[in-house]
Tab-separated table of C-alpha atoms in Angstrom:
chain	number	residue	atom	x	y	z
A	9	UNK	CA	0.000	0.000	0.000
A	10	UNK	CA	1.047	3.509	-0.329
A	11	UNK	CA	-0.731	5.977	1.429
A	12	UNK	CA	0.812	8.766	-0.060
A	13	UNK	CA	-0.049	9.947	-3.661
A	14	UNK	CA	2.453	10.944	-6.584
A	15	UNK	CA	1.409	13.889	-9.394
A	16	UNK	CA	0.149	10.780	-11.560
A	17	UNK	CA	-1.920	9.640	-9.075
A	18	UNK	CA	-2.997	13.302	-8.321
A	19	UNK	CA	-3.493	13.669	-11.889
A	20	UNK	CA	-6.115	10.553	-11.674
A	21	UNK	CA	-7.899	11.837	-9.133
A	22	UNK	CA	-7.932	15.138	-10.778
A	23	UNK	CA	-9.277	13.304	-13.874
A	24	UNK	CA	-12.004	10.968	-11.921
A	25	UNK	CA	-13.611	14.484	-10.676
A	26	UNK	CA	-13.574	15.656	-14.501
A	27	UNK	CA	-15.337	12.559	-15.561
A	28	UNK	CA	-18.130	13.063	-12.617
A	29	UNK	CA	-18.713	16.721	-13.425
A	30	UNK	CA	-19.087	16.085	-17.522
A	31	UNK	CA	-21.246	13.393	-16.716
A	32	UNK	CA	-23.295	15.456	-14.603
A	33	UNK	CA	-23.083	18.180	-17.992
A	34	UNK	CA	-24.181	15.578	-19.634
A	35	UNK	CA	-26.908	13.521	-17.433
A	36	UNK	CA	-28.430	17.569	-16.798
A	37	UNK	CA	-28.237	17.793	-20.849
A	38	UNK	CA	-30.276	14.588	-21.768
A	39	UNK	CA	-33.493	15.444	-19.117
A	40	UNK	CA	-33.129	18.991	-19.806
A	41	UNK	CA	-33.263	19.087	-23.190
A	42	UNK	CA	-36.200	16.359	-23.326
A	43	UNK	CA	-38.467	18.803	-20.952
A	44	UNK	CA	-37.758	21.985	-22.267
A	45	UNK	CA	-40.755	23.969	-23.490
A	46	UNK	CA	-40.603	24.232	-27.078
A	47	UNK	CA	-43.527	26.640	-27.333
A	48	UNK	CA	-41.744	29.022	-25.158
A	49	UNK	CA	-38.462	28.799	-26.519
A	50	UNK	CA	-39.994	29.510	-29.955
A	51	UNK	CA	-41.507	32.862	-28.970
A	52	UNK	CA	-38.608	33.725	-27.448
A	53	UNK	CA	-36.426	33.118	-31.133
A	54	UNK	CA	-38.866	34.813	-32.841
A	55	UNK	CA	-38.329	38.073	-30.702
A	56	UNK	CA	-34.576	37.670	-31.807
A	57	UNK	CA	-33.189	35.784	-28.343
A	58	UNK	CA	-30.104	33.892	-30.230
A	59	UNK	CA	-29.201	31.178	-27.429
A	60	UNK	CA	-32.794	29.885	-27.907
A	61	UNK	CA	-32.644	30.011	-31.817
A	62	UNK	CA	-29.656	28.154	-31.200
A	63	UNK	CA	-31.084	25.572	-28.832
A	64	UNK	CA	-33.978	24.884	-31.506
A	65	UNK	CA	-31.657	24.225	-34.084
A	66	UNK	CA	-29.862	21.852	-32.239
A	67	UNK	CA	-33.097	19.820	-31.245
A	68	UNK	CA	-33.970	19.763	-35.032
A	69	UNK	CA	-31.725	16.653	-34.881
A	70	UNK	CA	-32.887	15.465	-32.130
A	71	UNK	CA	-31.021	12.155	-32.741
A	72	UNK	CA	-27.916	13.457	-33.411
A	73	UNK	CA	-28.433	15.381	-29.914
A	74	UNK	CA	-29.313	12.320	-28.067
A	75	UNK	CA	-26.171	9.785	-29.532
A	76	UNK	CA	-23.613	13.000	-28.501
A	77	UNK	CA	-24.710	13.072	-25.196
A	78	UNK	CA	-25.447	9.145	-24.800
A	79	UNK	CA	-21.973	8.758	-26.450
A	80	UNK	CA	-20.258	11.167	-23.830
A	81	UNK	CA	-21.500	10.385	-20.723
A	82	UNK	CA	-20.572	6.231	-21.382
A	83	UNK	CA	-17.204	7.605	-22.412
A	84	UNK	CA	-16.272	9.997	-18.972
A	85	UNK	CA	-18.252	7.167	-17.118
A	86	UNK	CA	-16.533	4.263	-18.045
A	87	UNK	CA	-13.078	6.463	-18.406
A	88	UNK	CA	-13.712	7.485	-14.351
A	89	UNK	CA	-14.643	3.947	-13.320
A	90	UNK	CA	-10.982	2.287	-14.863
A	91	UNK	CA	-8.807	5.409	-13.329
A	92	UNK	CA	-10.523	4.623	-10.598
A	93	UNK	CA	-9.469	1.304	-10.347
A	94	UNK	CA	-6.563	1.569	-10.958
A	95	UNK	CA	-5.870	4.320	-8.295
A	96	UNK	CA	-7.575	2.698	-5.723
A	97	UNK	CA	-5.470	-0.472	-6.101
A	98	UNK	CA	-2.610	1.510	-5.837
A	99	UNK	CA	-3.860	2.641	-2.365
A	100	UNK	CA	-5.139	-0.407	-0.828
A	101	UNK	CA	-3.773	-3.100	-3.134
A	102	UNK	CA	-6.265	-6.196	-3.883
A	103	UNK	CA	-8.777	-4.755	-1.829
A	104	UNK	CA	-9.001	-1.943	-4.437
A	105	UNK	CA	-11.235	-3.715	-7.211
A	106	UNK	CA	-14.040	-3.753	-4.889
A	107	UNK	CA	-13.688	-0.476	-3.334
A	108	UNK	CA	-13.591	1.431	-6.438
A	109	UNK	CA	-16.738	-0.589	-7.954
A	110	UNK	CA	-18.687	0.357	-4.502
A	111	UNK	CA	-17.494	4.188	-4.457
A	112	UNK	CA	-17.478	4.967	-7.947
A	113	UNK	CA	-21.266	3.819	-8.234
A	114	UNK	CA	-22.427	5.730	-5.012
A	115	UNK	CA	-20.681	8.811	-6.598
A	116	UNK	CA	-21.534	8.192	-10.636
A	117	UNK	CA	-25.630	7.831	-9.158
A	118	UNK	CA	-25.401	10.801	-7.308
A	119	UNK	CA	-23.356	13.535	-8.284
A	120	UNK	CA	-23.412	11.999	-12.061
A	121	UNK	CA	-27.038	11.067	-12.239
A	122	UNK	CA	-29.336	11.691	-10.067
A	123	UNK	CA	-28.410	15.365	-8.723
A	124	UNK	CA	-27.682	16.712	-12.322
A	125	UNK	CA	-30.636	15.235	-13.327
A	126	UNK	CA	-33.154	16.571	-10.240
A	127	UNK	CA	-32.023	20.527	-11.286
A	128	UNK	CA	-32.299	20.408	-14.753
A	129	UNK	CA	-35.833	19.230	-14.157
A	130	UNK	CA	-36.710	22.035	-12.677
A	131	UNK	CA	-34.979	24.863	-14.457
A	132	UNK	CA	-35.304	22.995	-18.317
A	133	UNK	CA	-35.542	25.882	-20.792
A	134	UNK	CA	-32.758	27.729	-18.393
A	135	UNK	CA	-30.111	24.817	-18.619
A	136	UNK	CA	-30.945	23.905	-22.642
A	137	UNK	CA	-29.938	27.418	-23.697
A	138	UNK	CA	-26.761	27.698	-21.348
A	139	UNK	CA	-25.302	24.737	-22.938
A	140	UNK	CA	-26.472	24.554	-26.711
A	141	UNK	CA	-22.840	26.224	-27.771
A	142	UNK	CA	-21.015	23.323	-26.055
A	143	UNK	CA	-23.569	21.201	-27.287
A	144	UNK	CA	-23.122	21.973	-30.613
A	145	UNK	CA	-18.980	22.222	-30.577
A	146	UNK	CA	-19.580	18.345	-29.452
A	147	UNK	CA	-21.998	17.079	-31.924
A	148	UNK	CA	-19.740	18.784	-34.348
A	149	UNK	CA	-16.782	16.650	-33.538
A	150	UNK	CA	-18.902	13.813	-33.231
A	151	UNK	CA	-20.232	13.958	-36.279
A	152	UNK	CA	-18.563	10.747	-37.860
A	153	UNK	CA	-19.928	8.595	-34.724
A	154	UNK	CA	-23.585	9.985	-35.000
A	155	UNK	CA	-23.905	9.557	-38.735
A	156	UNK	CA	-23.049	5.430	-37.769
A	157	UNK	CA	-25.637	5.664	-35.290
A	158	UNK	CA	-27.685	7.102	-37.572
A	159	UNK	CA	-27.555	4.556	-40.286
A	160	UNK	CA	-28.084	1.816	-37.744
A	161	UNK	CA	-30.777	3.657	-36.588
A	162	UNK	CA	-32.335	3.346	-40.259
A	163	UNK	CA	-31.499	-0.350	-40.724
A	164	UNK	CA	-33.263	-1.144	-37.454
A	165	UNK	CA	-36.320	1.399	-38.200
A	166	UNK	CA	-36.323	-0.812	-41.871
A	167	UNK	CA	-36.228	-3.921	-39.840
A	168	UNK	CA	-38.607	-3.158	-36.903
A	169	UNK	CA	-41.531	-0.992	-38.950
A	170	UNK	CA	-44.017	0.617	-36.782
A	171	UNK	CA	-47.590	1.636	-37.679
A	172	UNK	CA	-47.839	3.993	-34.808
A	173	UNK	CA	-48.692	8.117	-36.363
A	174	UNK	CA	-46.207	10.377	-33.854
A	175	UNK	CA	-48.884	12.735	-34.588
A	176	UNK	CA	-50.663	14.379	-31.631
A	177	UNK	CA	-54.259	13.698	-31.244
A	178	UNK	CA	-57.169	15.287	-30.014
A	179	UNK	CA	-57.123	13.366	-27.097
A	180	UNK	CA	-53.417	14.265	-26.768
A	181	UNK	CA	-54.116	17.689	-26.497
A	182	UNK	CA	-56.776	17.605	-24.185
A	183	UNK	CA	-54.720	15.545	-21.986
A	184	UNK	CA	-51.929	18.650	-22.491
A	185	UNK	CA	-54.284	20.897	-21.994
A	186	UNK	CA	-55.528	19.089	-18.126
A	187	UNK	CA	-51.991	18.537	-17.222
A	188	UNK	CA	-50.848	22.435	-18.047
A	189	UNK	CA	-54.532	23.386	-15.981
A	190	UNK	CA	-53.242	21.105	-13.500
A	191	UNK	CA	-49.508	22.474	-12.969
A	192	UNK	CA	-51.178	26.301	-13.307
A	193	UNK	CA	-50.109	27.187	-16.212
A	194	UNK	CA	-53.758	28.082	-17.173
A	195	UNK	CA	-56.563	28.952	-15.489
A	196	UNK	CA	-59.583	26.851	-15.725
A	197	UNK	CA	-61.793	29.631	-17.768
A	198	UNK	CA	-59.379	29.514	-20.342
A	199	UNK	CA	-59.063	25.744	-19.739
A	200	UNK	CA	-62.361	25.275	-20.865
A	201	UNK	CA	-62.064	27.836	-23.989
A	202	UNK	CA	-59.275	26.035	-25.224
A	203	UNK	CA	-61.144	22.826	-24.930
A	204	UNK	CA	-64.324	23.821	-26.472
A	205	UNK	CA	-61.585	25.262	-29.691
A	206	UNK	CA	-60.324	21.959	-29.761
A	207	UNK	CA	-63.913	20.271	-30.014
A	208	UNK	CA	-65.172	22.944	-31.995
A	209	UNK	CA	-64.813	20.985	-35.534
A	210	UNK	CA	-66.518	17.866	-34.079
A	211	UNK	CA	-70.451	19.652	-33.621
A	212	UNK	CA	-72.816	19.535	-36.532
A	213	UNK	CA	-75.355	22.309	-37.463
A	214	UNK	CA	-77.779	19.379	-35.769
A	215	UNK	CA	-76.034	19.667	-32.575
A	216	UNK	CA	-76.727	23.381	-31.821
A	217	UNK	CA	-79.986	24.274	-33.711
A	218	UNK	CA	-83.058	25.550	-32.287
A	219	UNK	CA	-85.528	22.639	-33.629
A	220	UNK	CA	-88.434	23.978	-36.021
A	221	UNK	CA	-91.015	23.538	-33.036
A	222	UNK	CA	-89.391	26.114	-30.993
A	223	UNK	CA	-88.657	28.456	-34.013
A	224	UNK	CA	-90.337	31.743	-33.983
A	225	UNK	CA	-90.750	33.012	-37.306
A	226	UNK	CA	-92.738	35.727	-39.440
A	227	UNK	CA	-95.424	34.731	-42.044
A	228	UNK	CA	-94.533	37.359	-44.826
A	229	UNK	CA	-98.237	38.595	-45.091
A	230	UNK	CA	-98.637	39.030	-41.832
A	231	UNK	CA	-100.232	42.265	-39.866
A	232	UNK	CA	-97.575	45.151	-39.106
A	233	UNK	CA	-99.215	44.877	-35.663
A	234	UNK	CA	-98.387	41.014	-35.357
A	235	UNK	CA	-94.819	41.738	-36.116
A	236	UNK	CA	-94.297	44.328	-33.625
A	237	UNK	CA	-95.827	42.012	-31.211
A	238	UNK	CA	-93.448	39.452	-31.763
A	239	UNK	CA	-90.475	41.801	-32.037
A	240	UNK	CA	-91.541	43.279	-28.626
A	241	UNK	CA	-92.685	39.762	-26.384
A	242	UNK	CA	-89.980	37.664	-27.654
A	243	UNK	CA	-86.844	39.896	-27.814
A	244	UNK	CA	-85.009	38.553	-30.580
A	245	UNK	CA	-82.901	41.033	-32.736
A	246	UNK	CA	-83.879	39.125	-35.652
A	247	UNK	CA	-86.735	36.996	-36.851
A	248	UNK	CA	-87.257	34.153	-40.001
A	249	UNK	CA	-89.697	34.994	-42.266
A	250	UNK	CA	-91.688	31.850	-44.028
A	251	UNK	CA	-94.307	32.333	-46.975
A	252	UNK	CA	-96.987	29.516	-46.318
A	253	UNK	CA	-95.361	27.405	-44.021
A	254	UNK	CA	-92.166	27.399	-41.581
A	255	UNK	CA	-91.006	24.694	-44.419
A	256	UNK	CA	-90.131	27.663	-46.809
A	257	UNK	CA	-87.997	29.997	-44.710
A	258	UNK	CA	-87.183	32.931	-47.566
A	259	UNK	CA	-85.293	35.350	-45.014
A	260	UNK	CA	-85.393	37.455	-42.050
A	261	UNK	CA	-85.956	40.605	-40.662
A	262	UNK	CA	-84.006	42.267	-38.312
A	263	UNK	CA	-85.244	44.611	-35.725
A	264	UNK	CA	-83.600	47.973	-36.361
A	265	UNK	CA	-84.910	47.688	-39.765
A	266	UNK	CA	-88.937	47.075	-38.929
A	267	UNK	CA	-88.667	49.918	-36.755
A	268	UNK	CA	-87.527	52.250	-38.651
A	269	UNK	CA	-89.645	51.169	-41.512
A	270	UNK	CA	-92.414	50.918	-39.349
A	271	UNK	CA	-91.196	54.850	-38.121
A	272	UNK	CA	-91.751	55.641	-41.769
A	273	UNK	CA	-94.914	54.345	-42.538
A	274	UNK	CA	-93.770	51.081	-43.945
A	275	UNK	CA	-97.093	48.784	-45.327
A	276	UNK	CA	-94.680	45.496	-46.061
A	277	UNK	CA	-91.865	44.117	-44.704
A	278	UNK	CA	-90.506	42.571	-48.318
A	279	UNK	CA	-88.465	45.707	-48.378
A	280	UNK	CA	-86.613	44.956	-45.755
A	281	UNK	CA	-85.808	40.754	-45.917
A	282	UNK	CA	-82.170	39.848	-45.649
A	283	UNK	CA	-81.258	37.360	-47.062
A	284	UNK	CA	-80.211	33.652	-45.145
A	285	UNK	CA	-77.871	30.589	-46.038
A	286	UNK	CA	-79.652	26.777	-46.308
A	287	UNK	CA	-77.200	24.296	-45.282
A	288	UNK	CA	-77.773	20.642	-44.384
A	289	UNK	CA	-77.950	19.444	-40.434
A	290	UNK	CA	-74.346	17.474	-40.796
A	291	UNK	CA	-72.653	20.318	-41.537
A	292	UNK	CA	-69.290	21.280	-38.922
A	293	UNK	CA	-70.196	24.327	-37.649
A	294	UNK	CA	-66.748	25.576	-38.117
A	295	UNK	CA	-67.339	25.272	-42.266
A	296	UNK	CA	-71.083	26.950	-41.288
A	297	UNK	CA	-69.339	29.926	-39.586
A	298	UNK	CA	-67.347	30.350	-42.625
A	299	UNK	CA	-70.129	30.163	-44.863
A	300	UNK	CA	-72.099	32.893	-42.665
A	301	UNK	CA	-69.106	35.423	-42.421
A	302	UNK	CA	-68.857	34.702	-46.489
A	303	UNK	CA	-72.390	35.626	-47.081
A	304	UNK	CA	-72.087	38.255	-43.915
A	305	UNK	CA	-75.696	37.160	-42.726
A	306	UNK	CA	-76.192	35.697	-39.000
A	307	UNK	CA	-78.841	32.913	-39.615
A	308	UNK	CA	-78.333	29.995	-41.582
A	309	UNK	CA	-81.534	27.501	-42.096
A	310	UNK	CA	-81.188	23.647	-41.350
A	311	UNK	CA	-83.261	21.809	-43.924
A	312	UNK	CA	-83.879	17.948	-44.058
A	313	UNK	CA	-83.751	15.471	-46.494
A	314	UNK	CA	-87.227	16.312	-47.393
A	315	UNK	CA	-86.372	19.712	-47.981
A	316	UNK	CA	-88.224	21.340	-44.917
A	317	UNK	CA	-87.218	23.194	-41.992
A	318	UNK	CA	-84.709	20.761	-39.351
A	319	UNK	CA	-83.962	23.995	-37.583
A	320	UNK	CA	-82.265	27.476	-37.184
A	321	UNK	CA	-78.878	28.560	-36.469
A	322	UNK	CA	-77.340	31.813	-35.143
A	323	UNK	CA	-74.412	32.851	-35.378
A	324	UNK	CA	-74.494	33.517	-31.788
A	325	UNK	CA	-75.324	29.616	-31.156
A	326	UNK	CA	-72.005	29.010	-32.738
A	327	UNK	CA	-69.803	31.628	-30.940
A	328	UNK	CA	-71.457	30.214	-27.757
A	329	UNK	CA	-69.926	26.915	-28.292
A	330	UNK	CA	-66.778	28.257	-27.968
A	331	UNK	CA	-67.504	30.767	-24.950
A	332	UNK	CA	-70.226	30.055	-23.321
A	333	UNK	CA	-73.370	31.276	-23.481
A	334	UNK	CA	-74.056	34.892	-23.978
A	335	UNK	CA	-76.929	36.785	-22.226
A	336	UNK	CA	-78.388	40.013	-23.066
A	337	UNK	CA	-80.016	42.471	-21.511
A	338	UNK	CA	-83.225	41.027	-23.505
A	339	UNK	CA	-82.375	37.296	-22.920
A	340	UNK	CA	-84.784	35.376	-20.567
A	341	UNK	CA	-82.206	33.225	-18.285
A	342	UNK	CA	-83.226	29.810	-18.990
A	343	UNK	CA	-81.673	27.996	-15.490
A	344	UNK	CA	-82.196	24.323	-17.004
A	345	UNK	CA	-82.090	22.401	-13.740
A	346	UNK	CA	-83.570	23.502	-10.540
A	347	UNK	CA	-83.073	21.659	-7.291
A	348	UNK	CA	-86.592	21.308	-5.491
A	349	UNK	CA	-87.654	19.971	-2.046
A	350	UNK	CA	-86.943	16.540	-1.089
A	351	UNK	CA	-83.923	16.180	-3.652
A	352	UNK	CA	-85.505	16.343	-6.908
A	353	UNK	CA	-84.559	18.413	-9.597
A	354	UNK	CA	-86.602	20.373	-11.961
A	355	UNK	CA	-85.091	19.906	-15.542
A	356	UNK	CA	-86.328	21.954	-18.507
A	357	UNK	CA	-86.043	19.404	-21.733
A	358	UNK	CA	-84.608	22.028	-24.124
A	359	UNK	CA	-81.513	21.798	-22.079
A	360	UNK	CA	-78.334	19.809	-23.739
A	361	UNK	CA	-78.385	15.650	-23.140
A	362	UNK	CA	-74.658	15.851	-22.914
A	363	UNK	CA	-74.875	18.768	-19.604
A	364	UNK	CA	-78.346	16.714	-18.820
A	365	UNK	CA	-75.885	13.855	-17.939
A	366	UNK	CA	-72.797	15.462	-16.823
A	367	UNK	CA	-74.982	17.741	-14.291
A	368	UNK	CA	-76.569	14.316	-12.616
A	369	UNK	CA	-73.343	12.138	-13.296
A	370	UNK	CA	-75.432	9.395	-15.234
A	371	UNK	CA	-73.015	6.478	-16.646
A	372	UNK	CA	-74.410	6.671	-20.670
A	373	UNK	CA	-73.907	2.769	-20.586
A	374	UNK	CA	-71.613	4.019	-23.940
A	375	UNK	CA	-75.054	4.290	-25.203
A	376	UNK	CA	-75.065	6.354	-28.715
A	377	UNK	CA	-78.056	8.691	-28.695
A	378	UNK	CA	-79.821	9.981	-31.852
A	379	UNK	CA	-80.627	13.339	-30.385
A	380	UNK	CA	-79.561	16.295	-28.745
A	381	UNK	CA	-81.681	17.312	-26.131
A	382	UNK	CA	-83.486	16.041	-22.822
A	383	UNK	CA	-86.692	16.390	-24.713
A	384	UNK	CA	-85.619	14.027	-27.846
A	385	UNK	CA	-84.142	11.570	-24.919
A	386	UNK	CA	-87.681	11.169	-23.034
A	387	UNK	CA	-89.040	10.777	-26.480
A	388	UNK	CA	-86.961	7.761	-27.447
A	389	UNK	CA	-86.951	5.896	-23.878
A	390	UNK	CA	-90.485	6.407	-23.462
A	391	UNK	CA	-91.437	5.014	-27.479
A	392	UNK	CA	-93.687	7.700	-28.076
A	393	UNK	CA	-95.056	11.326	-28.093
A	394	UNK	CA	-94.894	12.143	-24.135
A	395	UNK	CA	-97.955	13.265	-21.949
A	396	UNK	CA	-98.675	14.347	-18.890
A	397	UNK	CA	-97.579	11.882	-15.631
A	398	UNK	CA	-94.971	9.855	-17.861
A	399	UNK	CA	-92.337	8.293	-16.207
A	400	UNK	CA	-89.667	5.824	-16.618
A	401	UNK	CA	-86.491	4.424	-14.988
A	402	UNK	CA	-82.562	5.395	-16.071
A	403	UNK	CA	-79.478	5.372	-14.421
A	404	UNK	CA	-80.493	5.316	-10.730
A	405	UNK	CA	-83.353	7.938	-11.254
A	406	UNK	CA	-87.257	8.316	-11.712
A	407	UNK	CA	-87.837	10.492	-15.200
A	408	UNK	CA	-91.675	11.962	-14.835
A	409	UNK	CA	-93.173	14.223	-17.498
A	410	UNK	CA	-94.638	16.799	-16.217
A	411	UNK	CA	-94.931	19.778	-18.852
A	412	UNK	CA	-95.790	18.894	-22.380
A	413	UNK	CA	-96.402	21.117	-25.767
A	414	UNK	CA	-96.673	20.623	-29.002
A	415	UNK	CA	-96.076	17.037	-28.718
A	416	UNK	CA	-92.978	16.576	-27.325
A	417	UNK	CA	-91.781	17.212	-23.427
A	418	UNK	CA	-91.101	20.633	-21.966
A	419	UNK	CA	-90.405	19.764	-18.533
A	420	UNK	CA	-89.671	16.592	-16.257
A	421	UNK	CA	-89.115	15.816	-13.099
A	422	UNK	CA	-85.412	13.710	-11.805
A	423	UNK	CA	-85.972	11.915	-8.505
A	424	UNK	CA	-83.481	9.149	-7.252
A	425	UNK	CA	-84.642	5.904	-6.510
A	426	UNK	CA	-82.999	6.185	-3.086
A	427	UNK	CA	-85.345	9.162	-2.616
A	428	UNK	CA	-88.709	8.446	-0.922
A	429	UNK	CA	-91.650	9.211	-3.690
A	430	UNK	CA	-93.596	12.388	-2.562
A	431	UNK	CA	-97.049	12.760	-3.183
A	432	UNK	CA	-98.543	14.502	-5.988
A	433	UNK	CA	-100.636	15.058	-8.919
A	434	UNK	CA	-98.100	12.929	-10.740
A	435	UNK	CA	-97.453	9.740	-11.449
């Protein structure tokens, strides 16, 4: 044994610590550049910051990236492990084997590995940028080894062909979109508006119209006096106007217009008819608001495959489905379930199925429904037109009917079956 060290077995030391510190550069290096945000570092090129144009460019390749840093760290960790060896046999002789195997891995895991590792986790973007010009010095003189890695890559990517798409899908994003909600990167209004863009292109025209029963519309021939009653009790800014039946919608009218018409004397309202788009219920409602900002009107007409009126559609309805809805100051606030006495709940059957069953928490059974509303739903489960008293059984609650028009349901009643039945006019 000898217990005290000459310069070459300073100089080992000396180059053991090297090894552990580059292999922490490069341990930091791998994790950092994997989580970095590339959204963030690409605003920040684009206002002119070079070090992250820099670090962008050298993720372009990602794989030559990943081989230079894979290739370096097995080169100062394997180069620190064998000077270790051999200096620690020099201090304690056939004992030194072991002891370098047991130290070396204690201090390769944690001042290599794991510690390197742990900070560039947290400070990604920070750690990327500070090392992309020693980065790319060392994929630069690597370049001979990577392009061998490279071309095994290919013969193994030839060999081993995957069907997997790398490209993100919707579900992807929403799941980007909960985790960045999650970690407070976004609040959860504009969690939800960034949802609703992503789902935007999967609604129909079907999925958002106000059904022809519940359309309020203007026969053309009708009374000036009729009109202004409808303008005044209804509040809409604009109306449909039909000739003969609702099944030949030929325009609208829009307030400001009658009014001042009407201001001036006006005998007809053909003077004054804008004009509307027909469009089919399966349309996207992202290709709908196109067509309605194309023909700048605000009300398209749904028709069926019979050629009559499905249905209206705003361009408020669509805007909504992005944001929300949007009251007025001559909206009527339509609250679409109301919690009454003895925990039942008062549901109006215009309201949405899909919020009808994420309000009560009601497993779907991955039922596929042909409509869009509580109404339709009461229609199909109960196999015909509903009346008054109605009931049936779903999902661990009591449906009852207990406001009908026009033959279909207006309003029902959701009791749980846990619920003790009160007494009433209804059965």
């Amino acid at each position: 044994m000898h217990p005290i060290m000459d310069n070459v077995h300073l100089a080992q030391l000396f180059l053991i610590i090297l090894c552990v510190i580059l292999s922490a550069f490069f341990s930091a290096a791998e994790t950092a550049y994997n989580m970095m945000n590339h959204v963030k570092l690409k605003n920040m090129a684009a206002d002119g910051n070079k070090r992250a144009q820099l670090t962008l460019h050298i993720t372009e390749n990602y794989d030559n990236l990943l081989s230079t840093v894979l290739i370096g760290n097995n080169v100062v960790n394997i180069l620190a492990s064998s000077v270790a060896t051999v200096l620690f046999t020099y201090l304690l002789g056939q004992n030194g084997v072991t002891a370098a195997t047991a130290i070396m891995t204690v201090i390769v895991l944690v001042f290599g590995e794991i510690t390197p590792k742990g900070l560039a986790k947290e400070f990604p973007d920070r750690y990327a940028m500070a090392v992309a010009p020693a980065m790319r010095v060392l994929i630069t003189i690597l370049m001979p080894l990577n392009w061998l890695f490279a071309k095994w890559k290919h013969l193994l990517t030839k060999m081993c062909k995957s069907s997997e798409s790398s490209a993100l899908t919707q579900d992807d994003l929403m799941t980007i979109v909960d985790e960045a909600q999650s970690d407070g990167g976004i609040d959860e209004r504009n969690g939800d508006l960034i949802r609703s863009a992503i789902e935007f292109n999967d609604l129909d025209a079907g999925d958002i119209l106000t059904p022809r029963v519940d359309v309020i519309a203007i026969d053309r021939q009708a009374p000036m006096e009729e009109i202004t009653d409808l303008f005044i009790h209804n509040g809409f800014s604009r109306i449909p106007v039909y000739e003969e039946s609702i099944d030949n919608i030929i325009g609208m009218v829009h307030e400001k217009d009658f009014f001042r018409g009407l201001h001036s004397d006006m005998s007809s309202i053909d003077g004054i008819i804008k004009k509307i788009i027909y469009v089919s219920s399966g349309i996207h409602i992202s290709d709908l608001l196109h067509e309605l900002q194309q023909s700048q009107t605000h009300m398209a007409v749904v028709i069926d495959e019979f050629g009559g009126t499905e249905g209206i559609v705003t361009m408020e309805d669509i805007v909504e489905e992005l944001v929300g809805e949007i009251w007025d100051e001559h909206d009527q606030v339509i609250e679409y379930f109301k919690k009454i006495e003895n925990g039942r709940y008062l549901v109006d059957c215009s309201a949405a199925l899909d919020d009808f069953f994420a309000c009560f928490h009601i497993d779907l059974d991955a039922e596929n429904f042909d409509y869009v509303t509580v109404s339709g739903w009461v229609m199909e489960h109960l196999g015909k037109v509903p009346t008054l008293g109605d009931s049936f059984a779903y999902g661990g609650y009591i449906i009852t009917v207990t406001k009908t028009a026009a033959r279909h349901a207006v309003q029902i009643i959701l009791q749980s079956k846990d619920t003790p039945q009160e007494k009433s006019g209804h059965n």
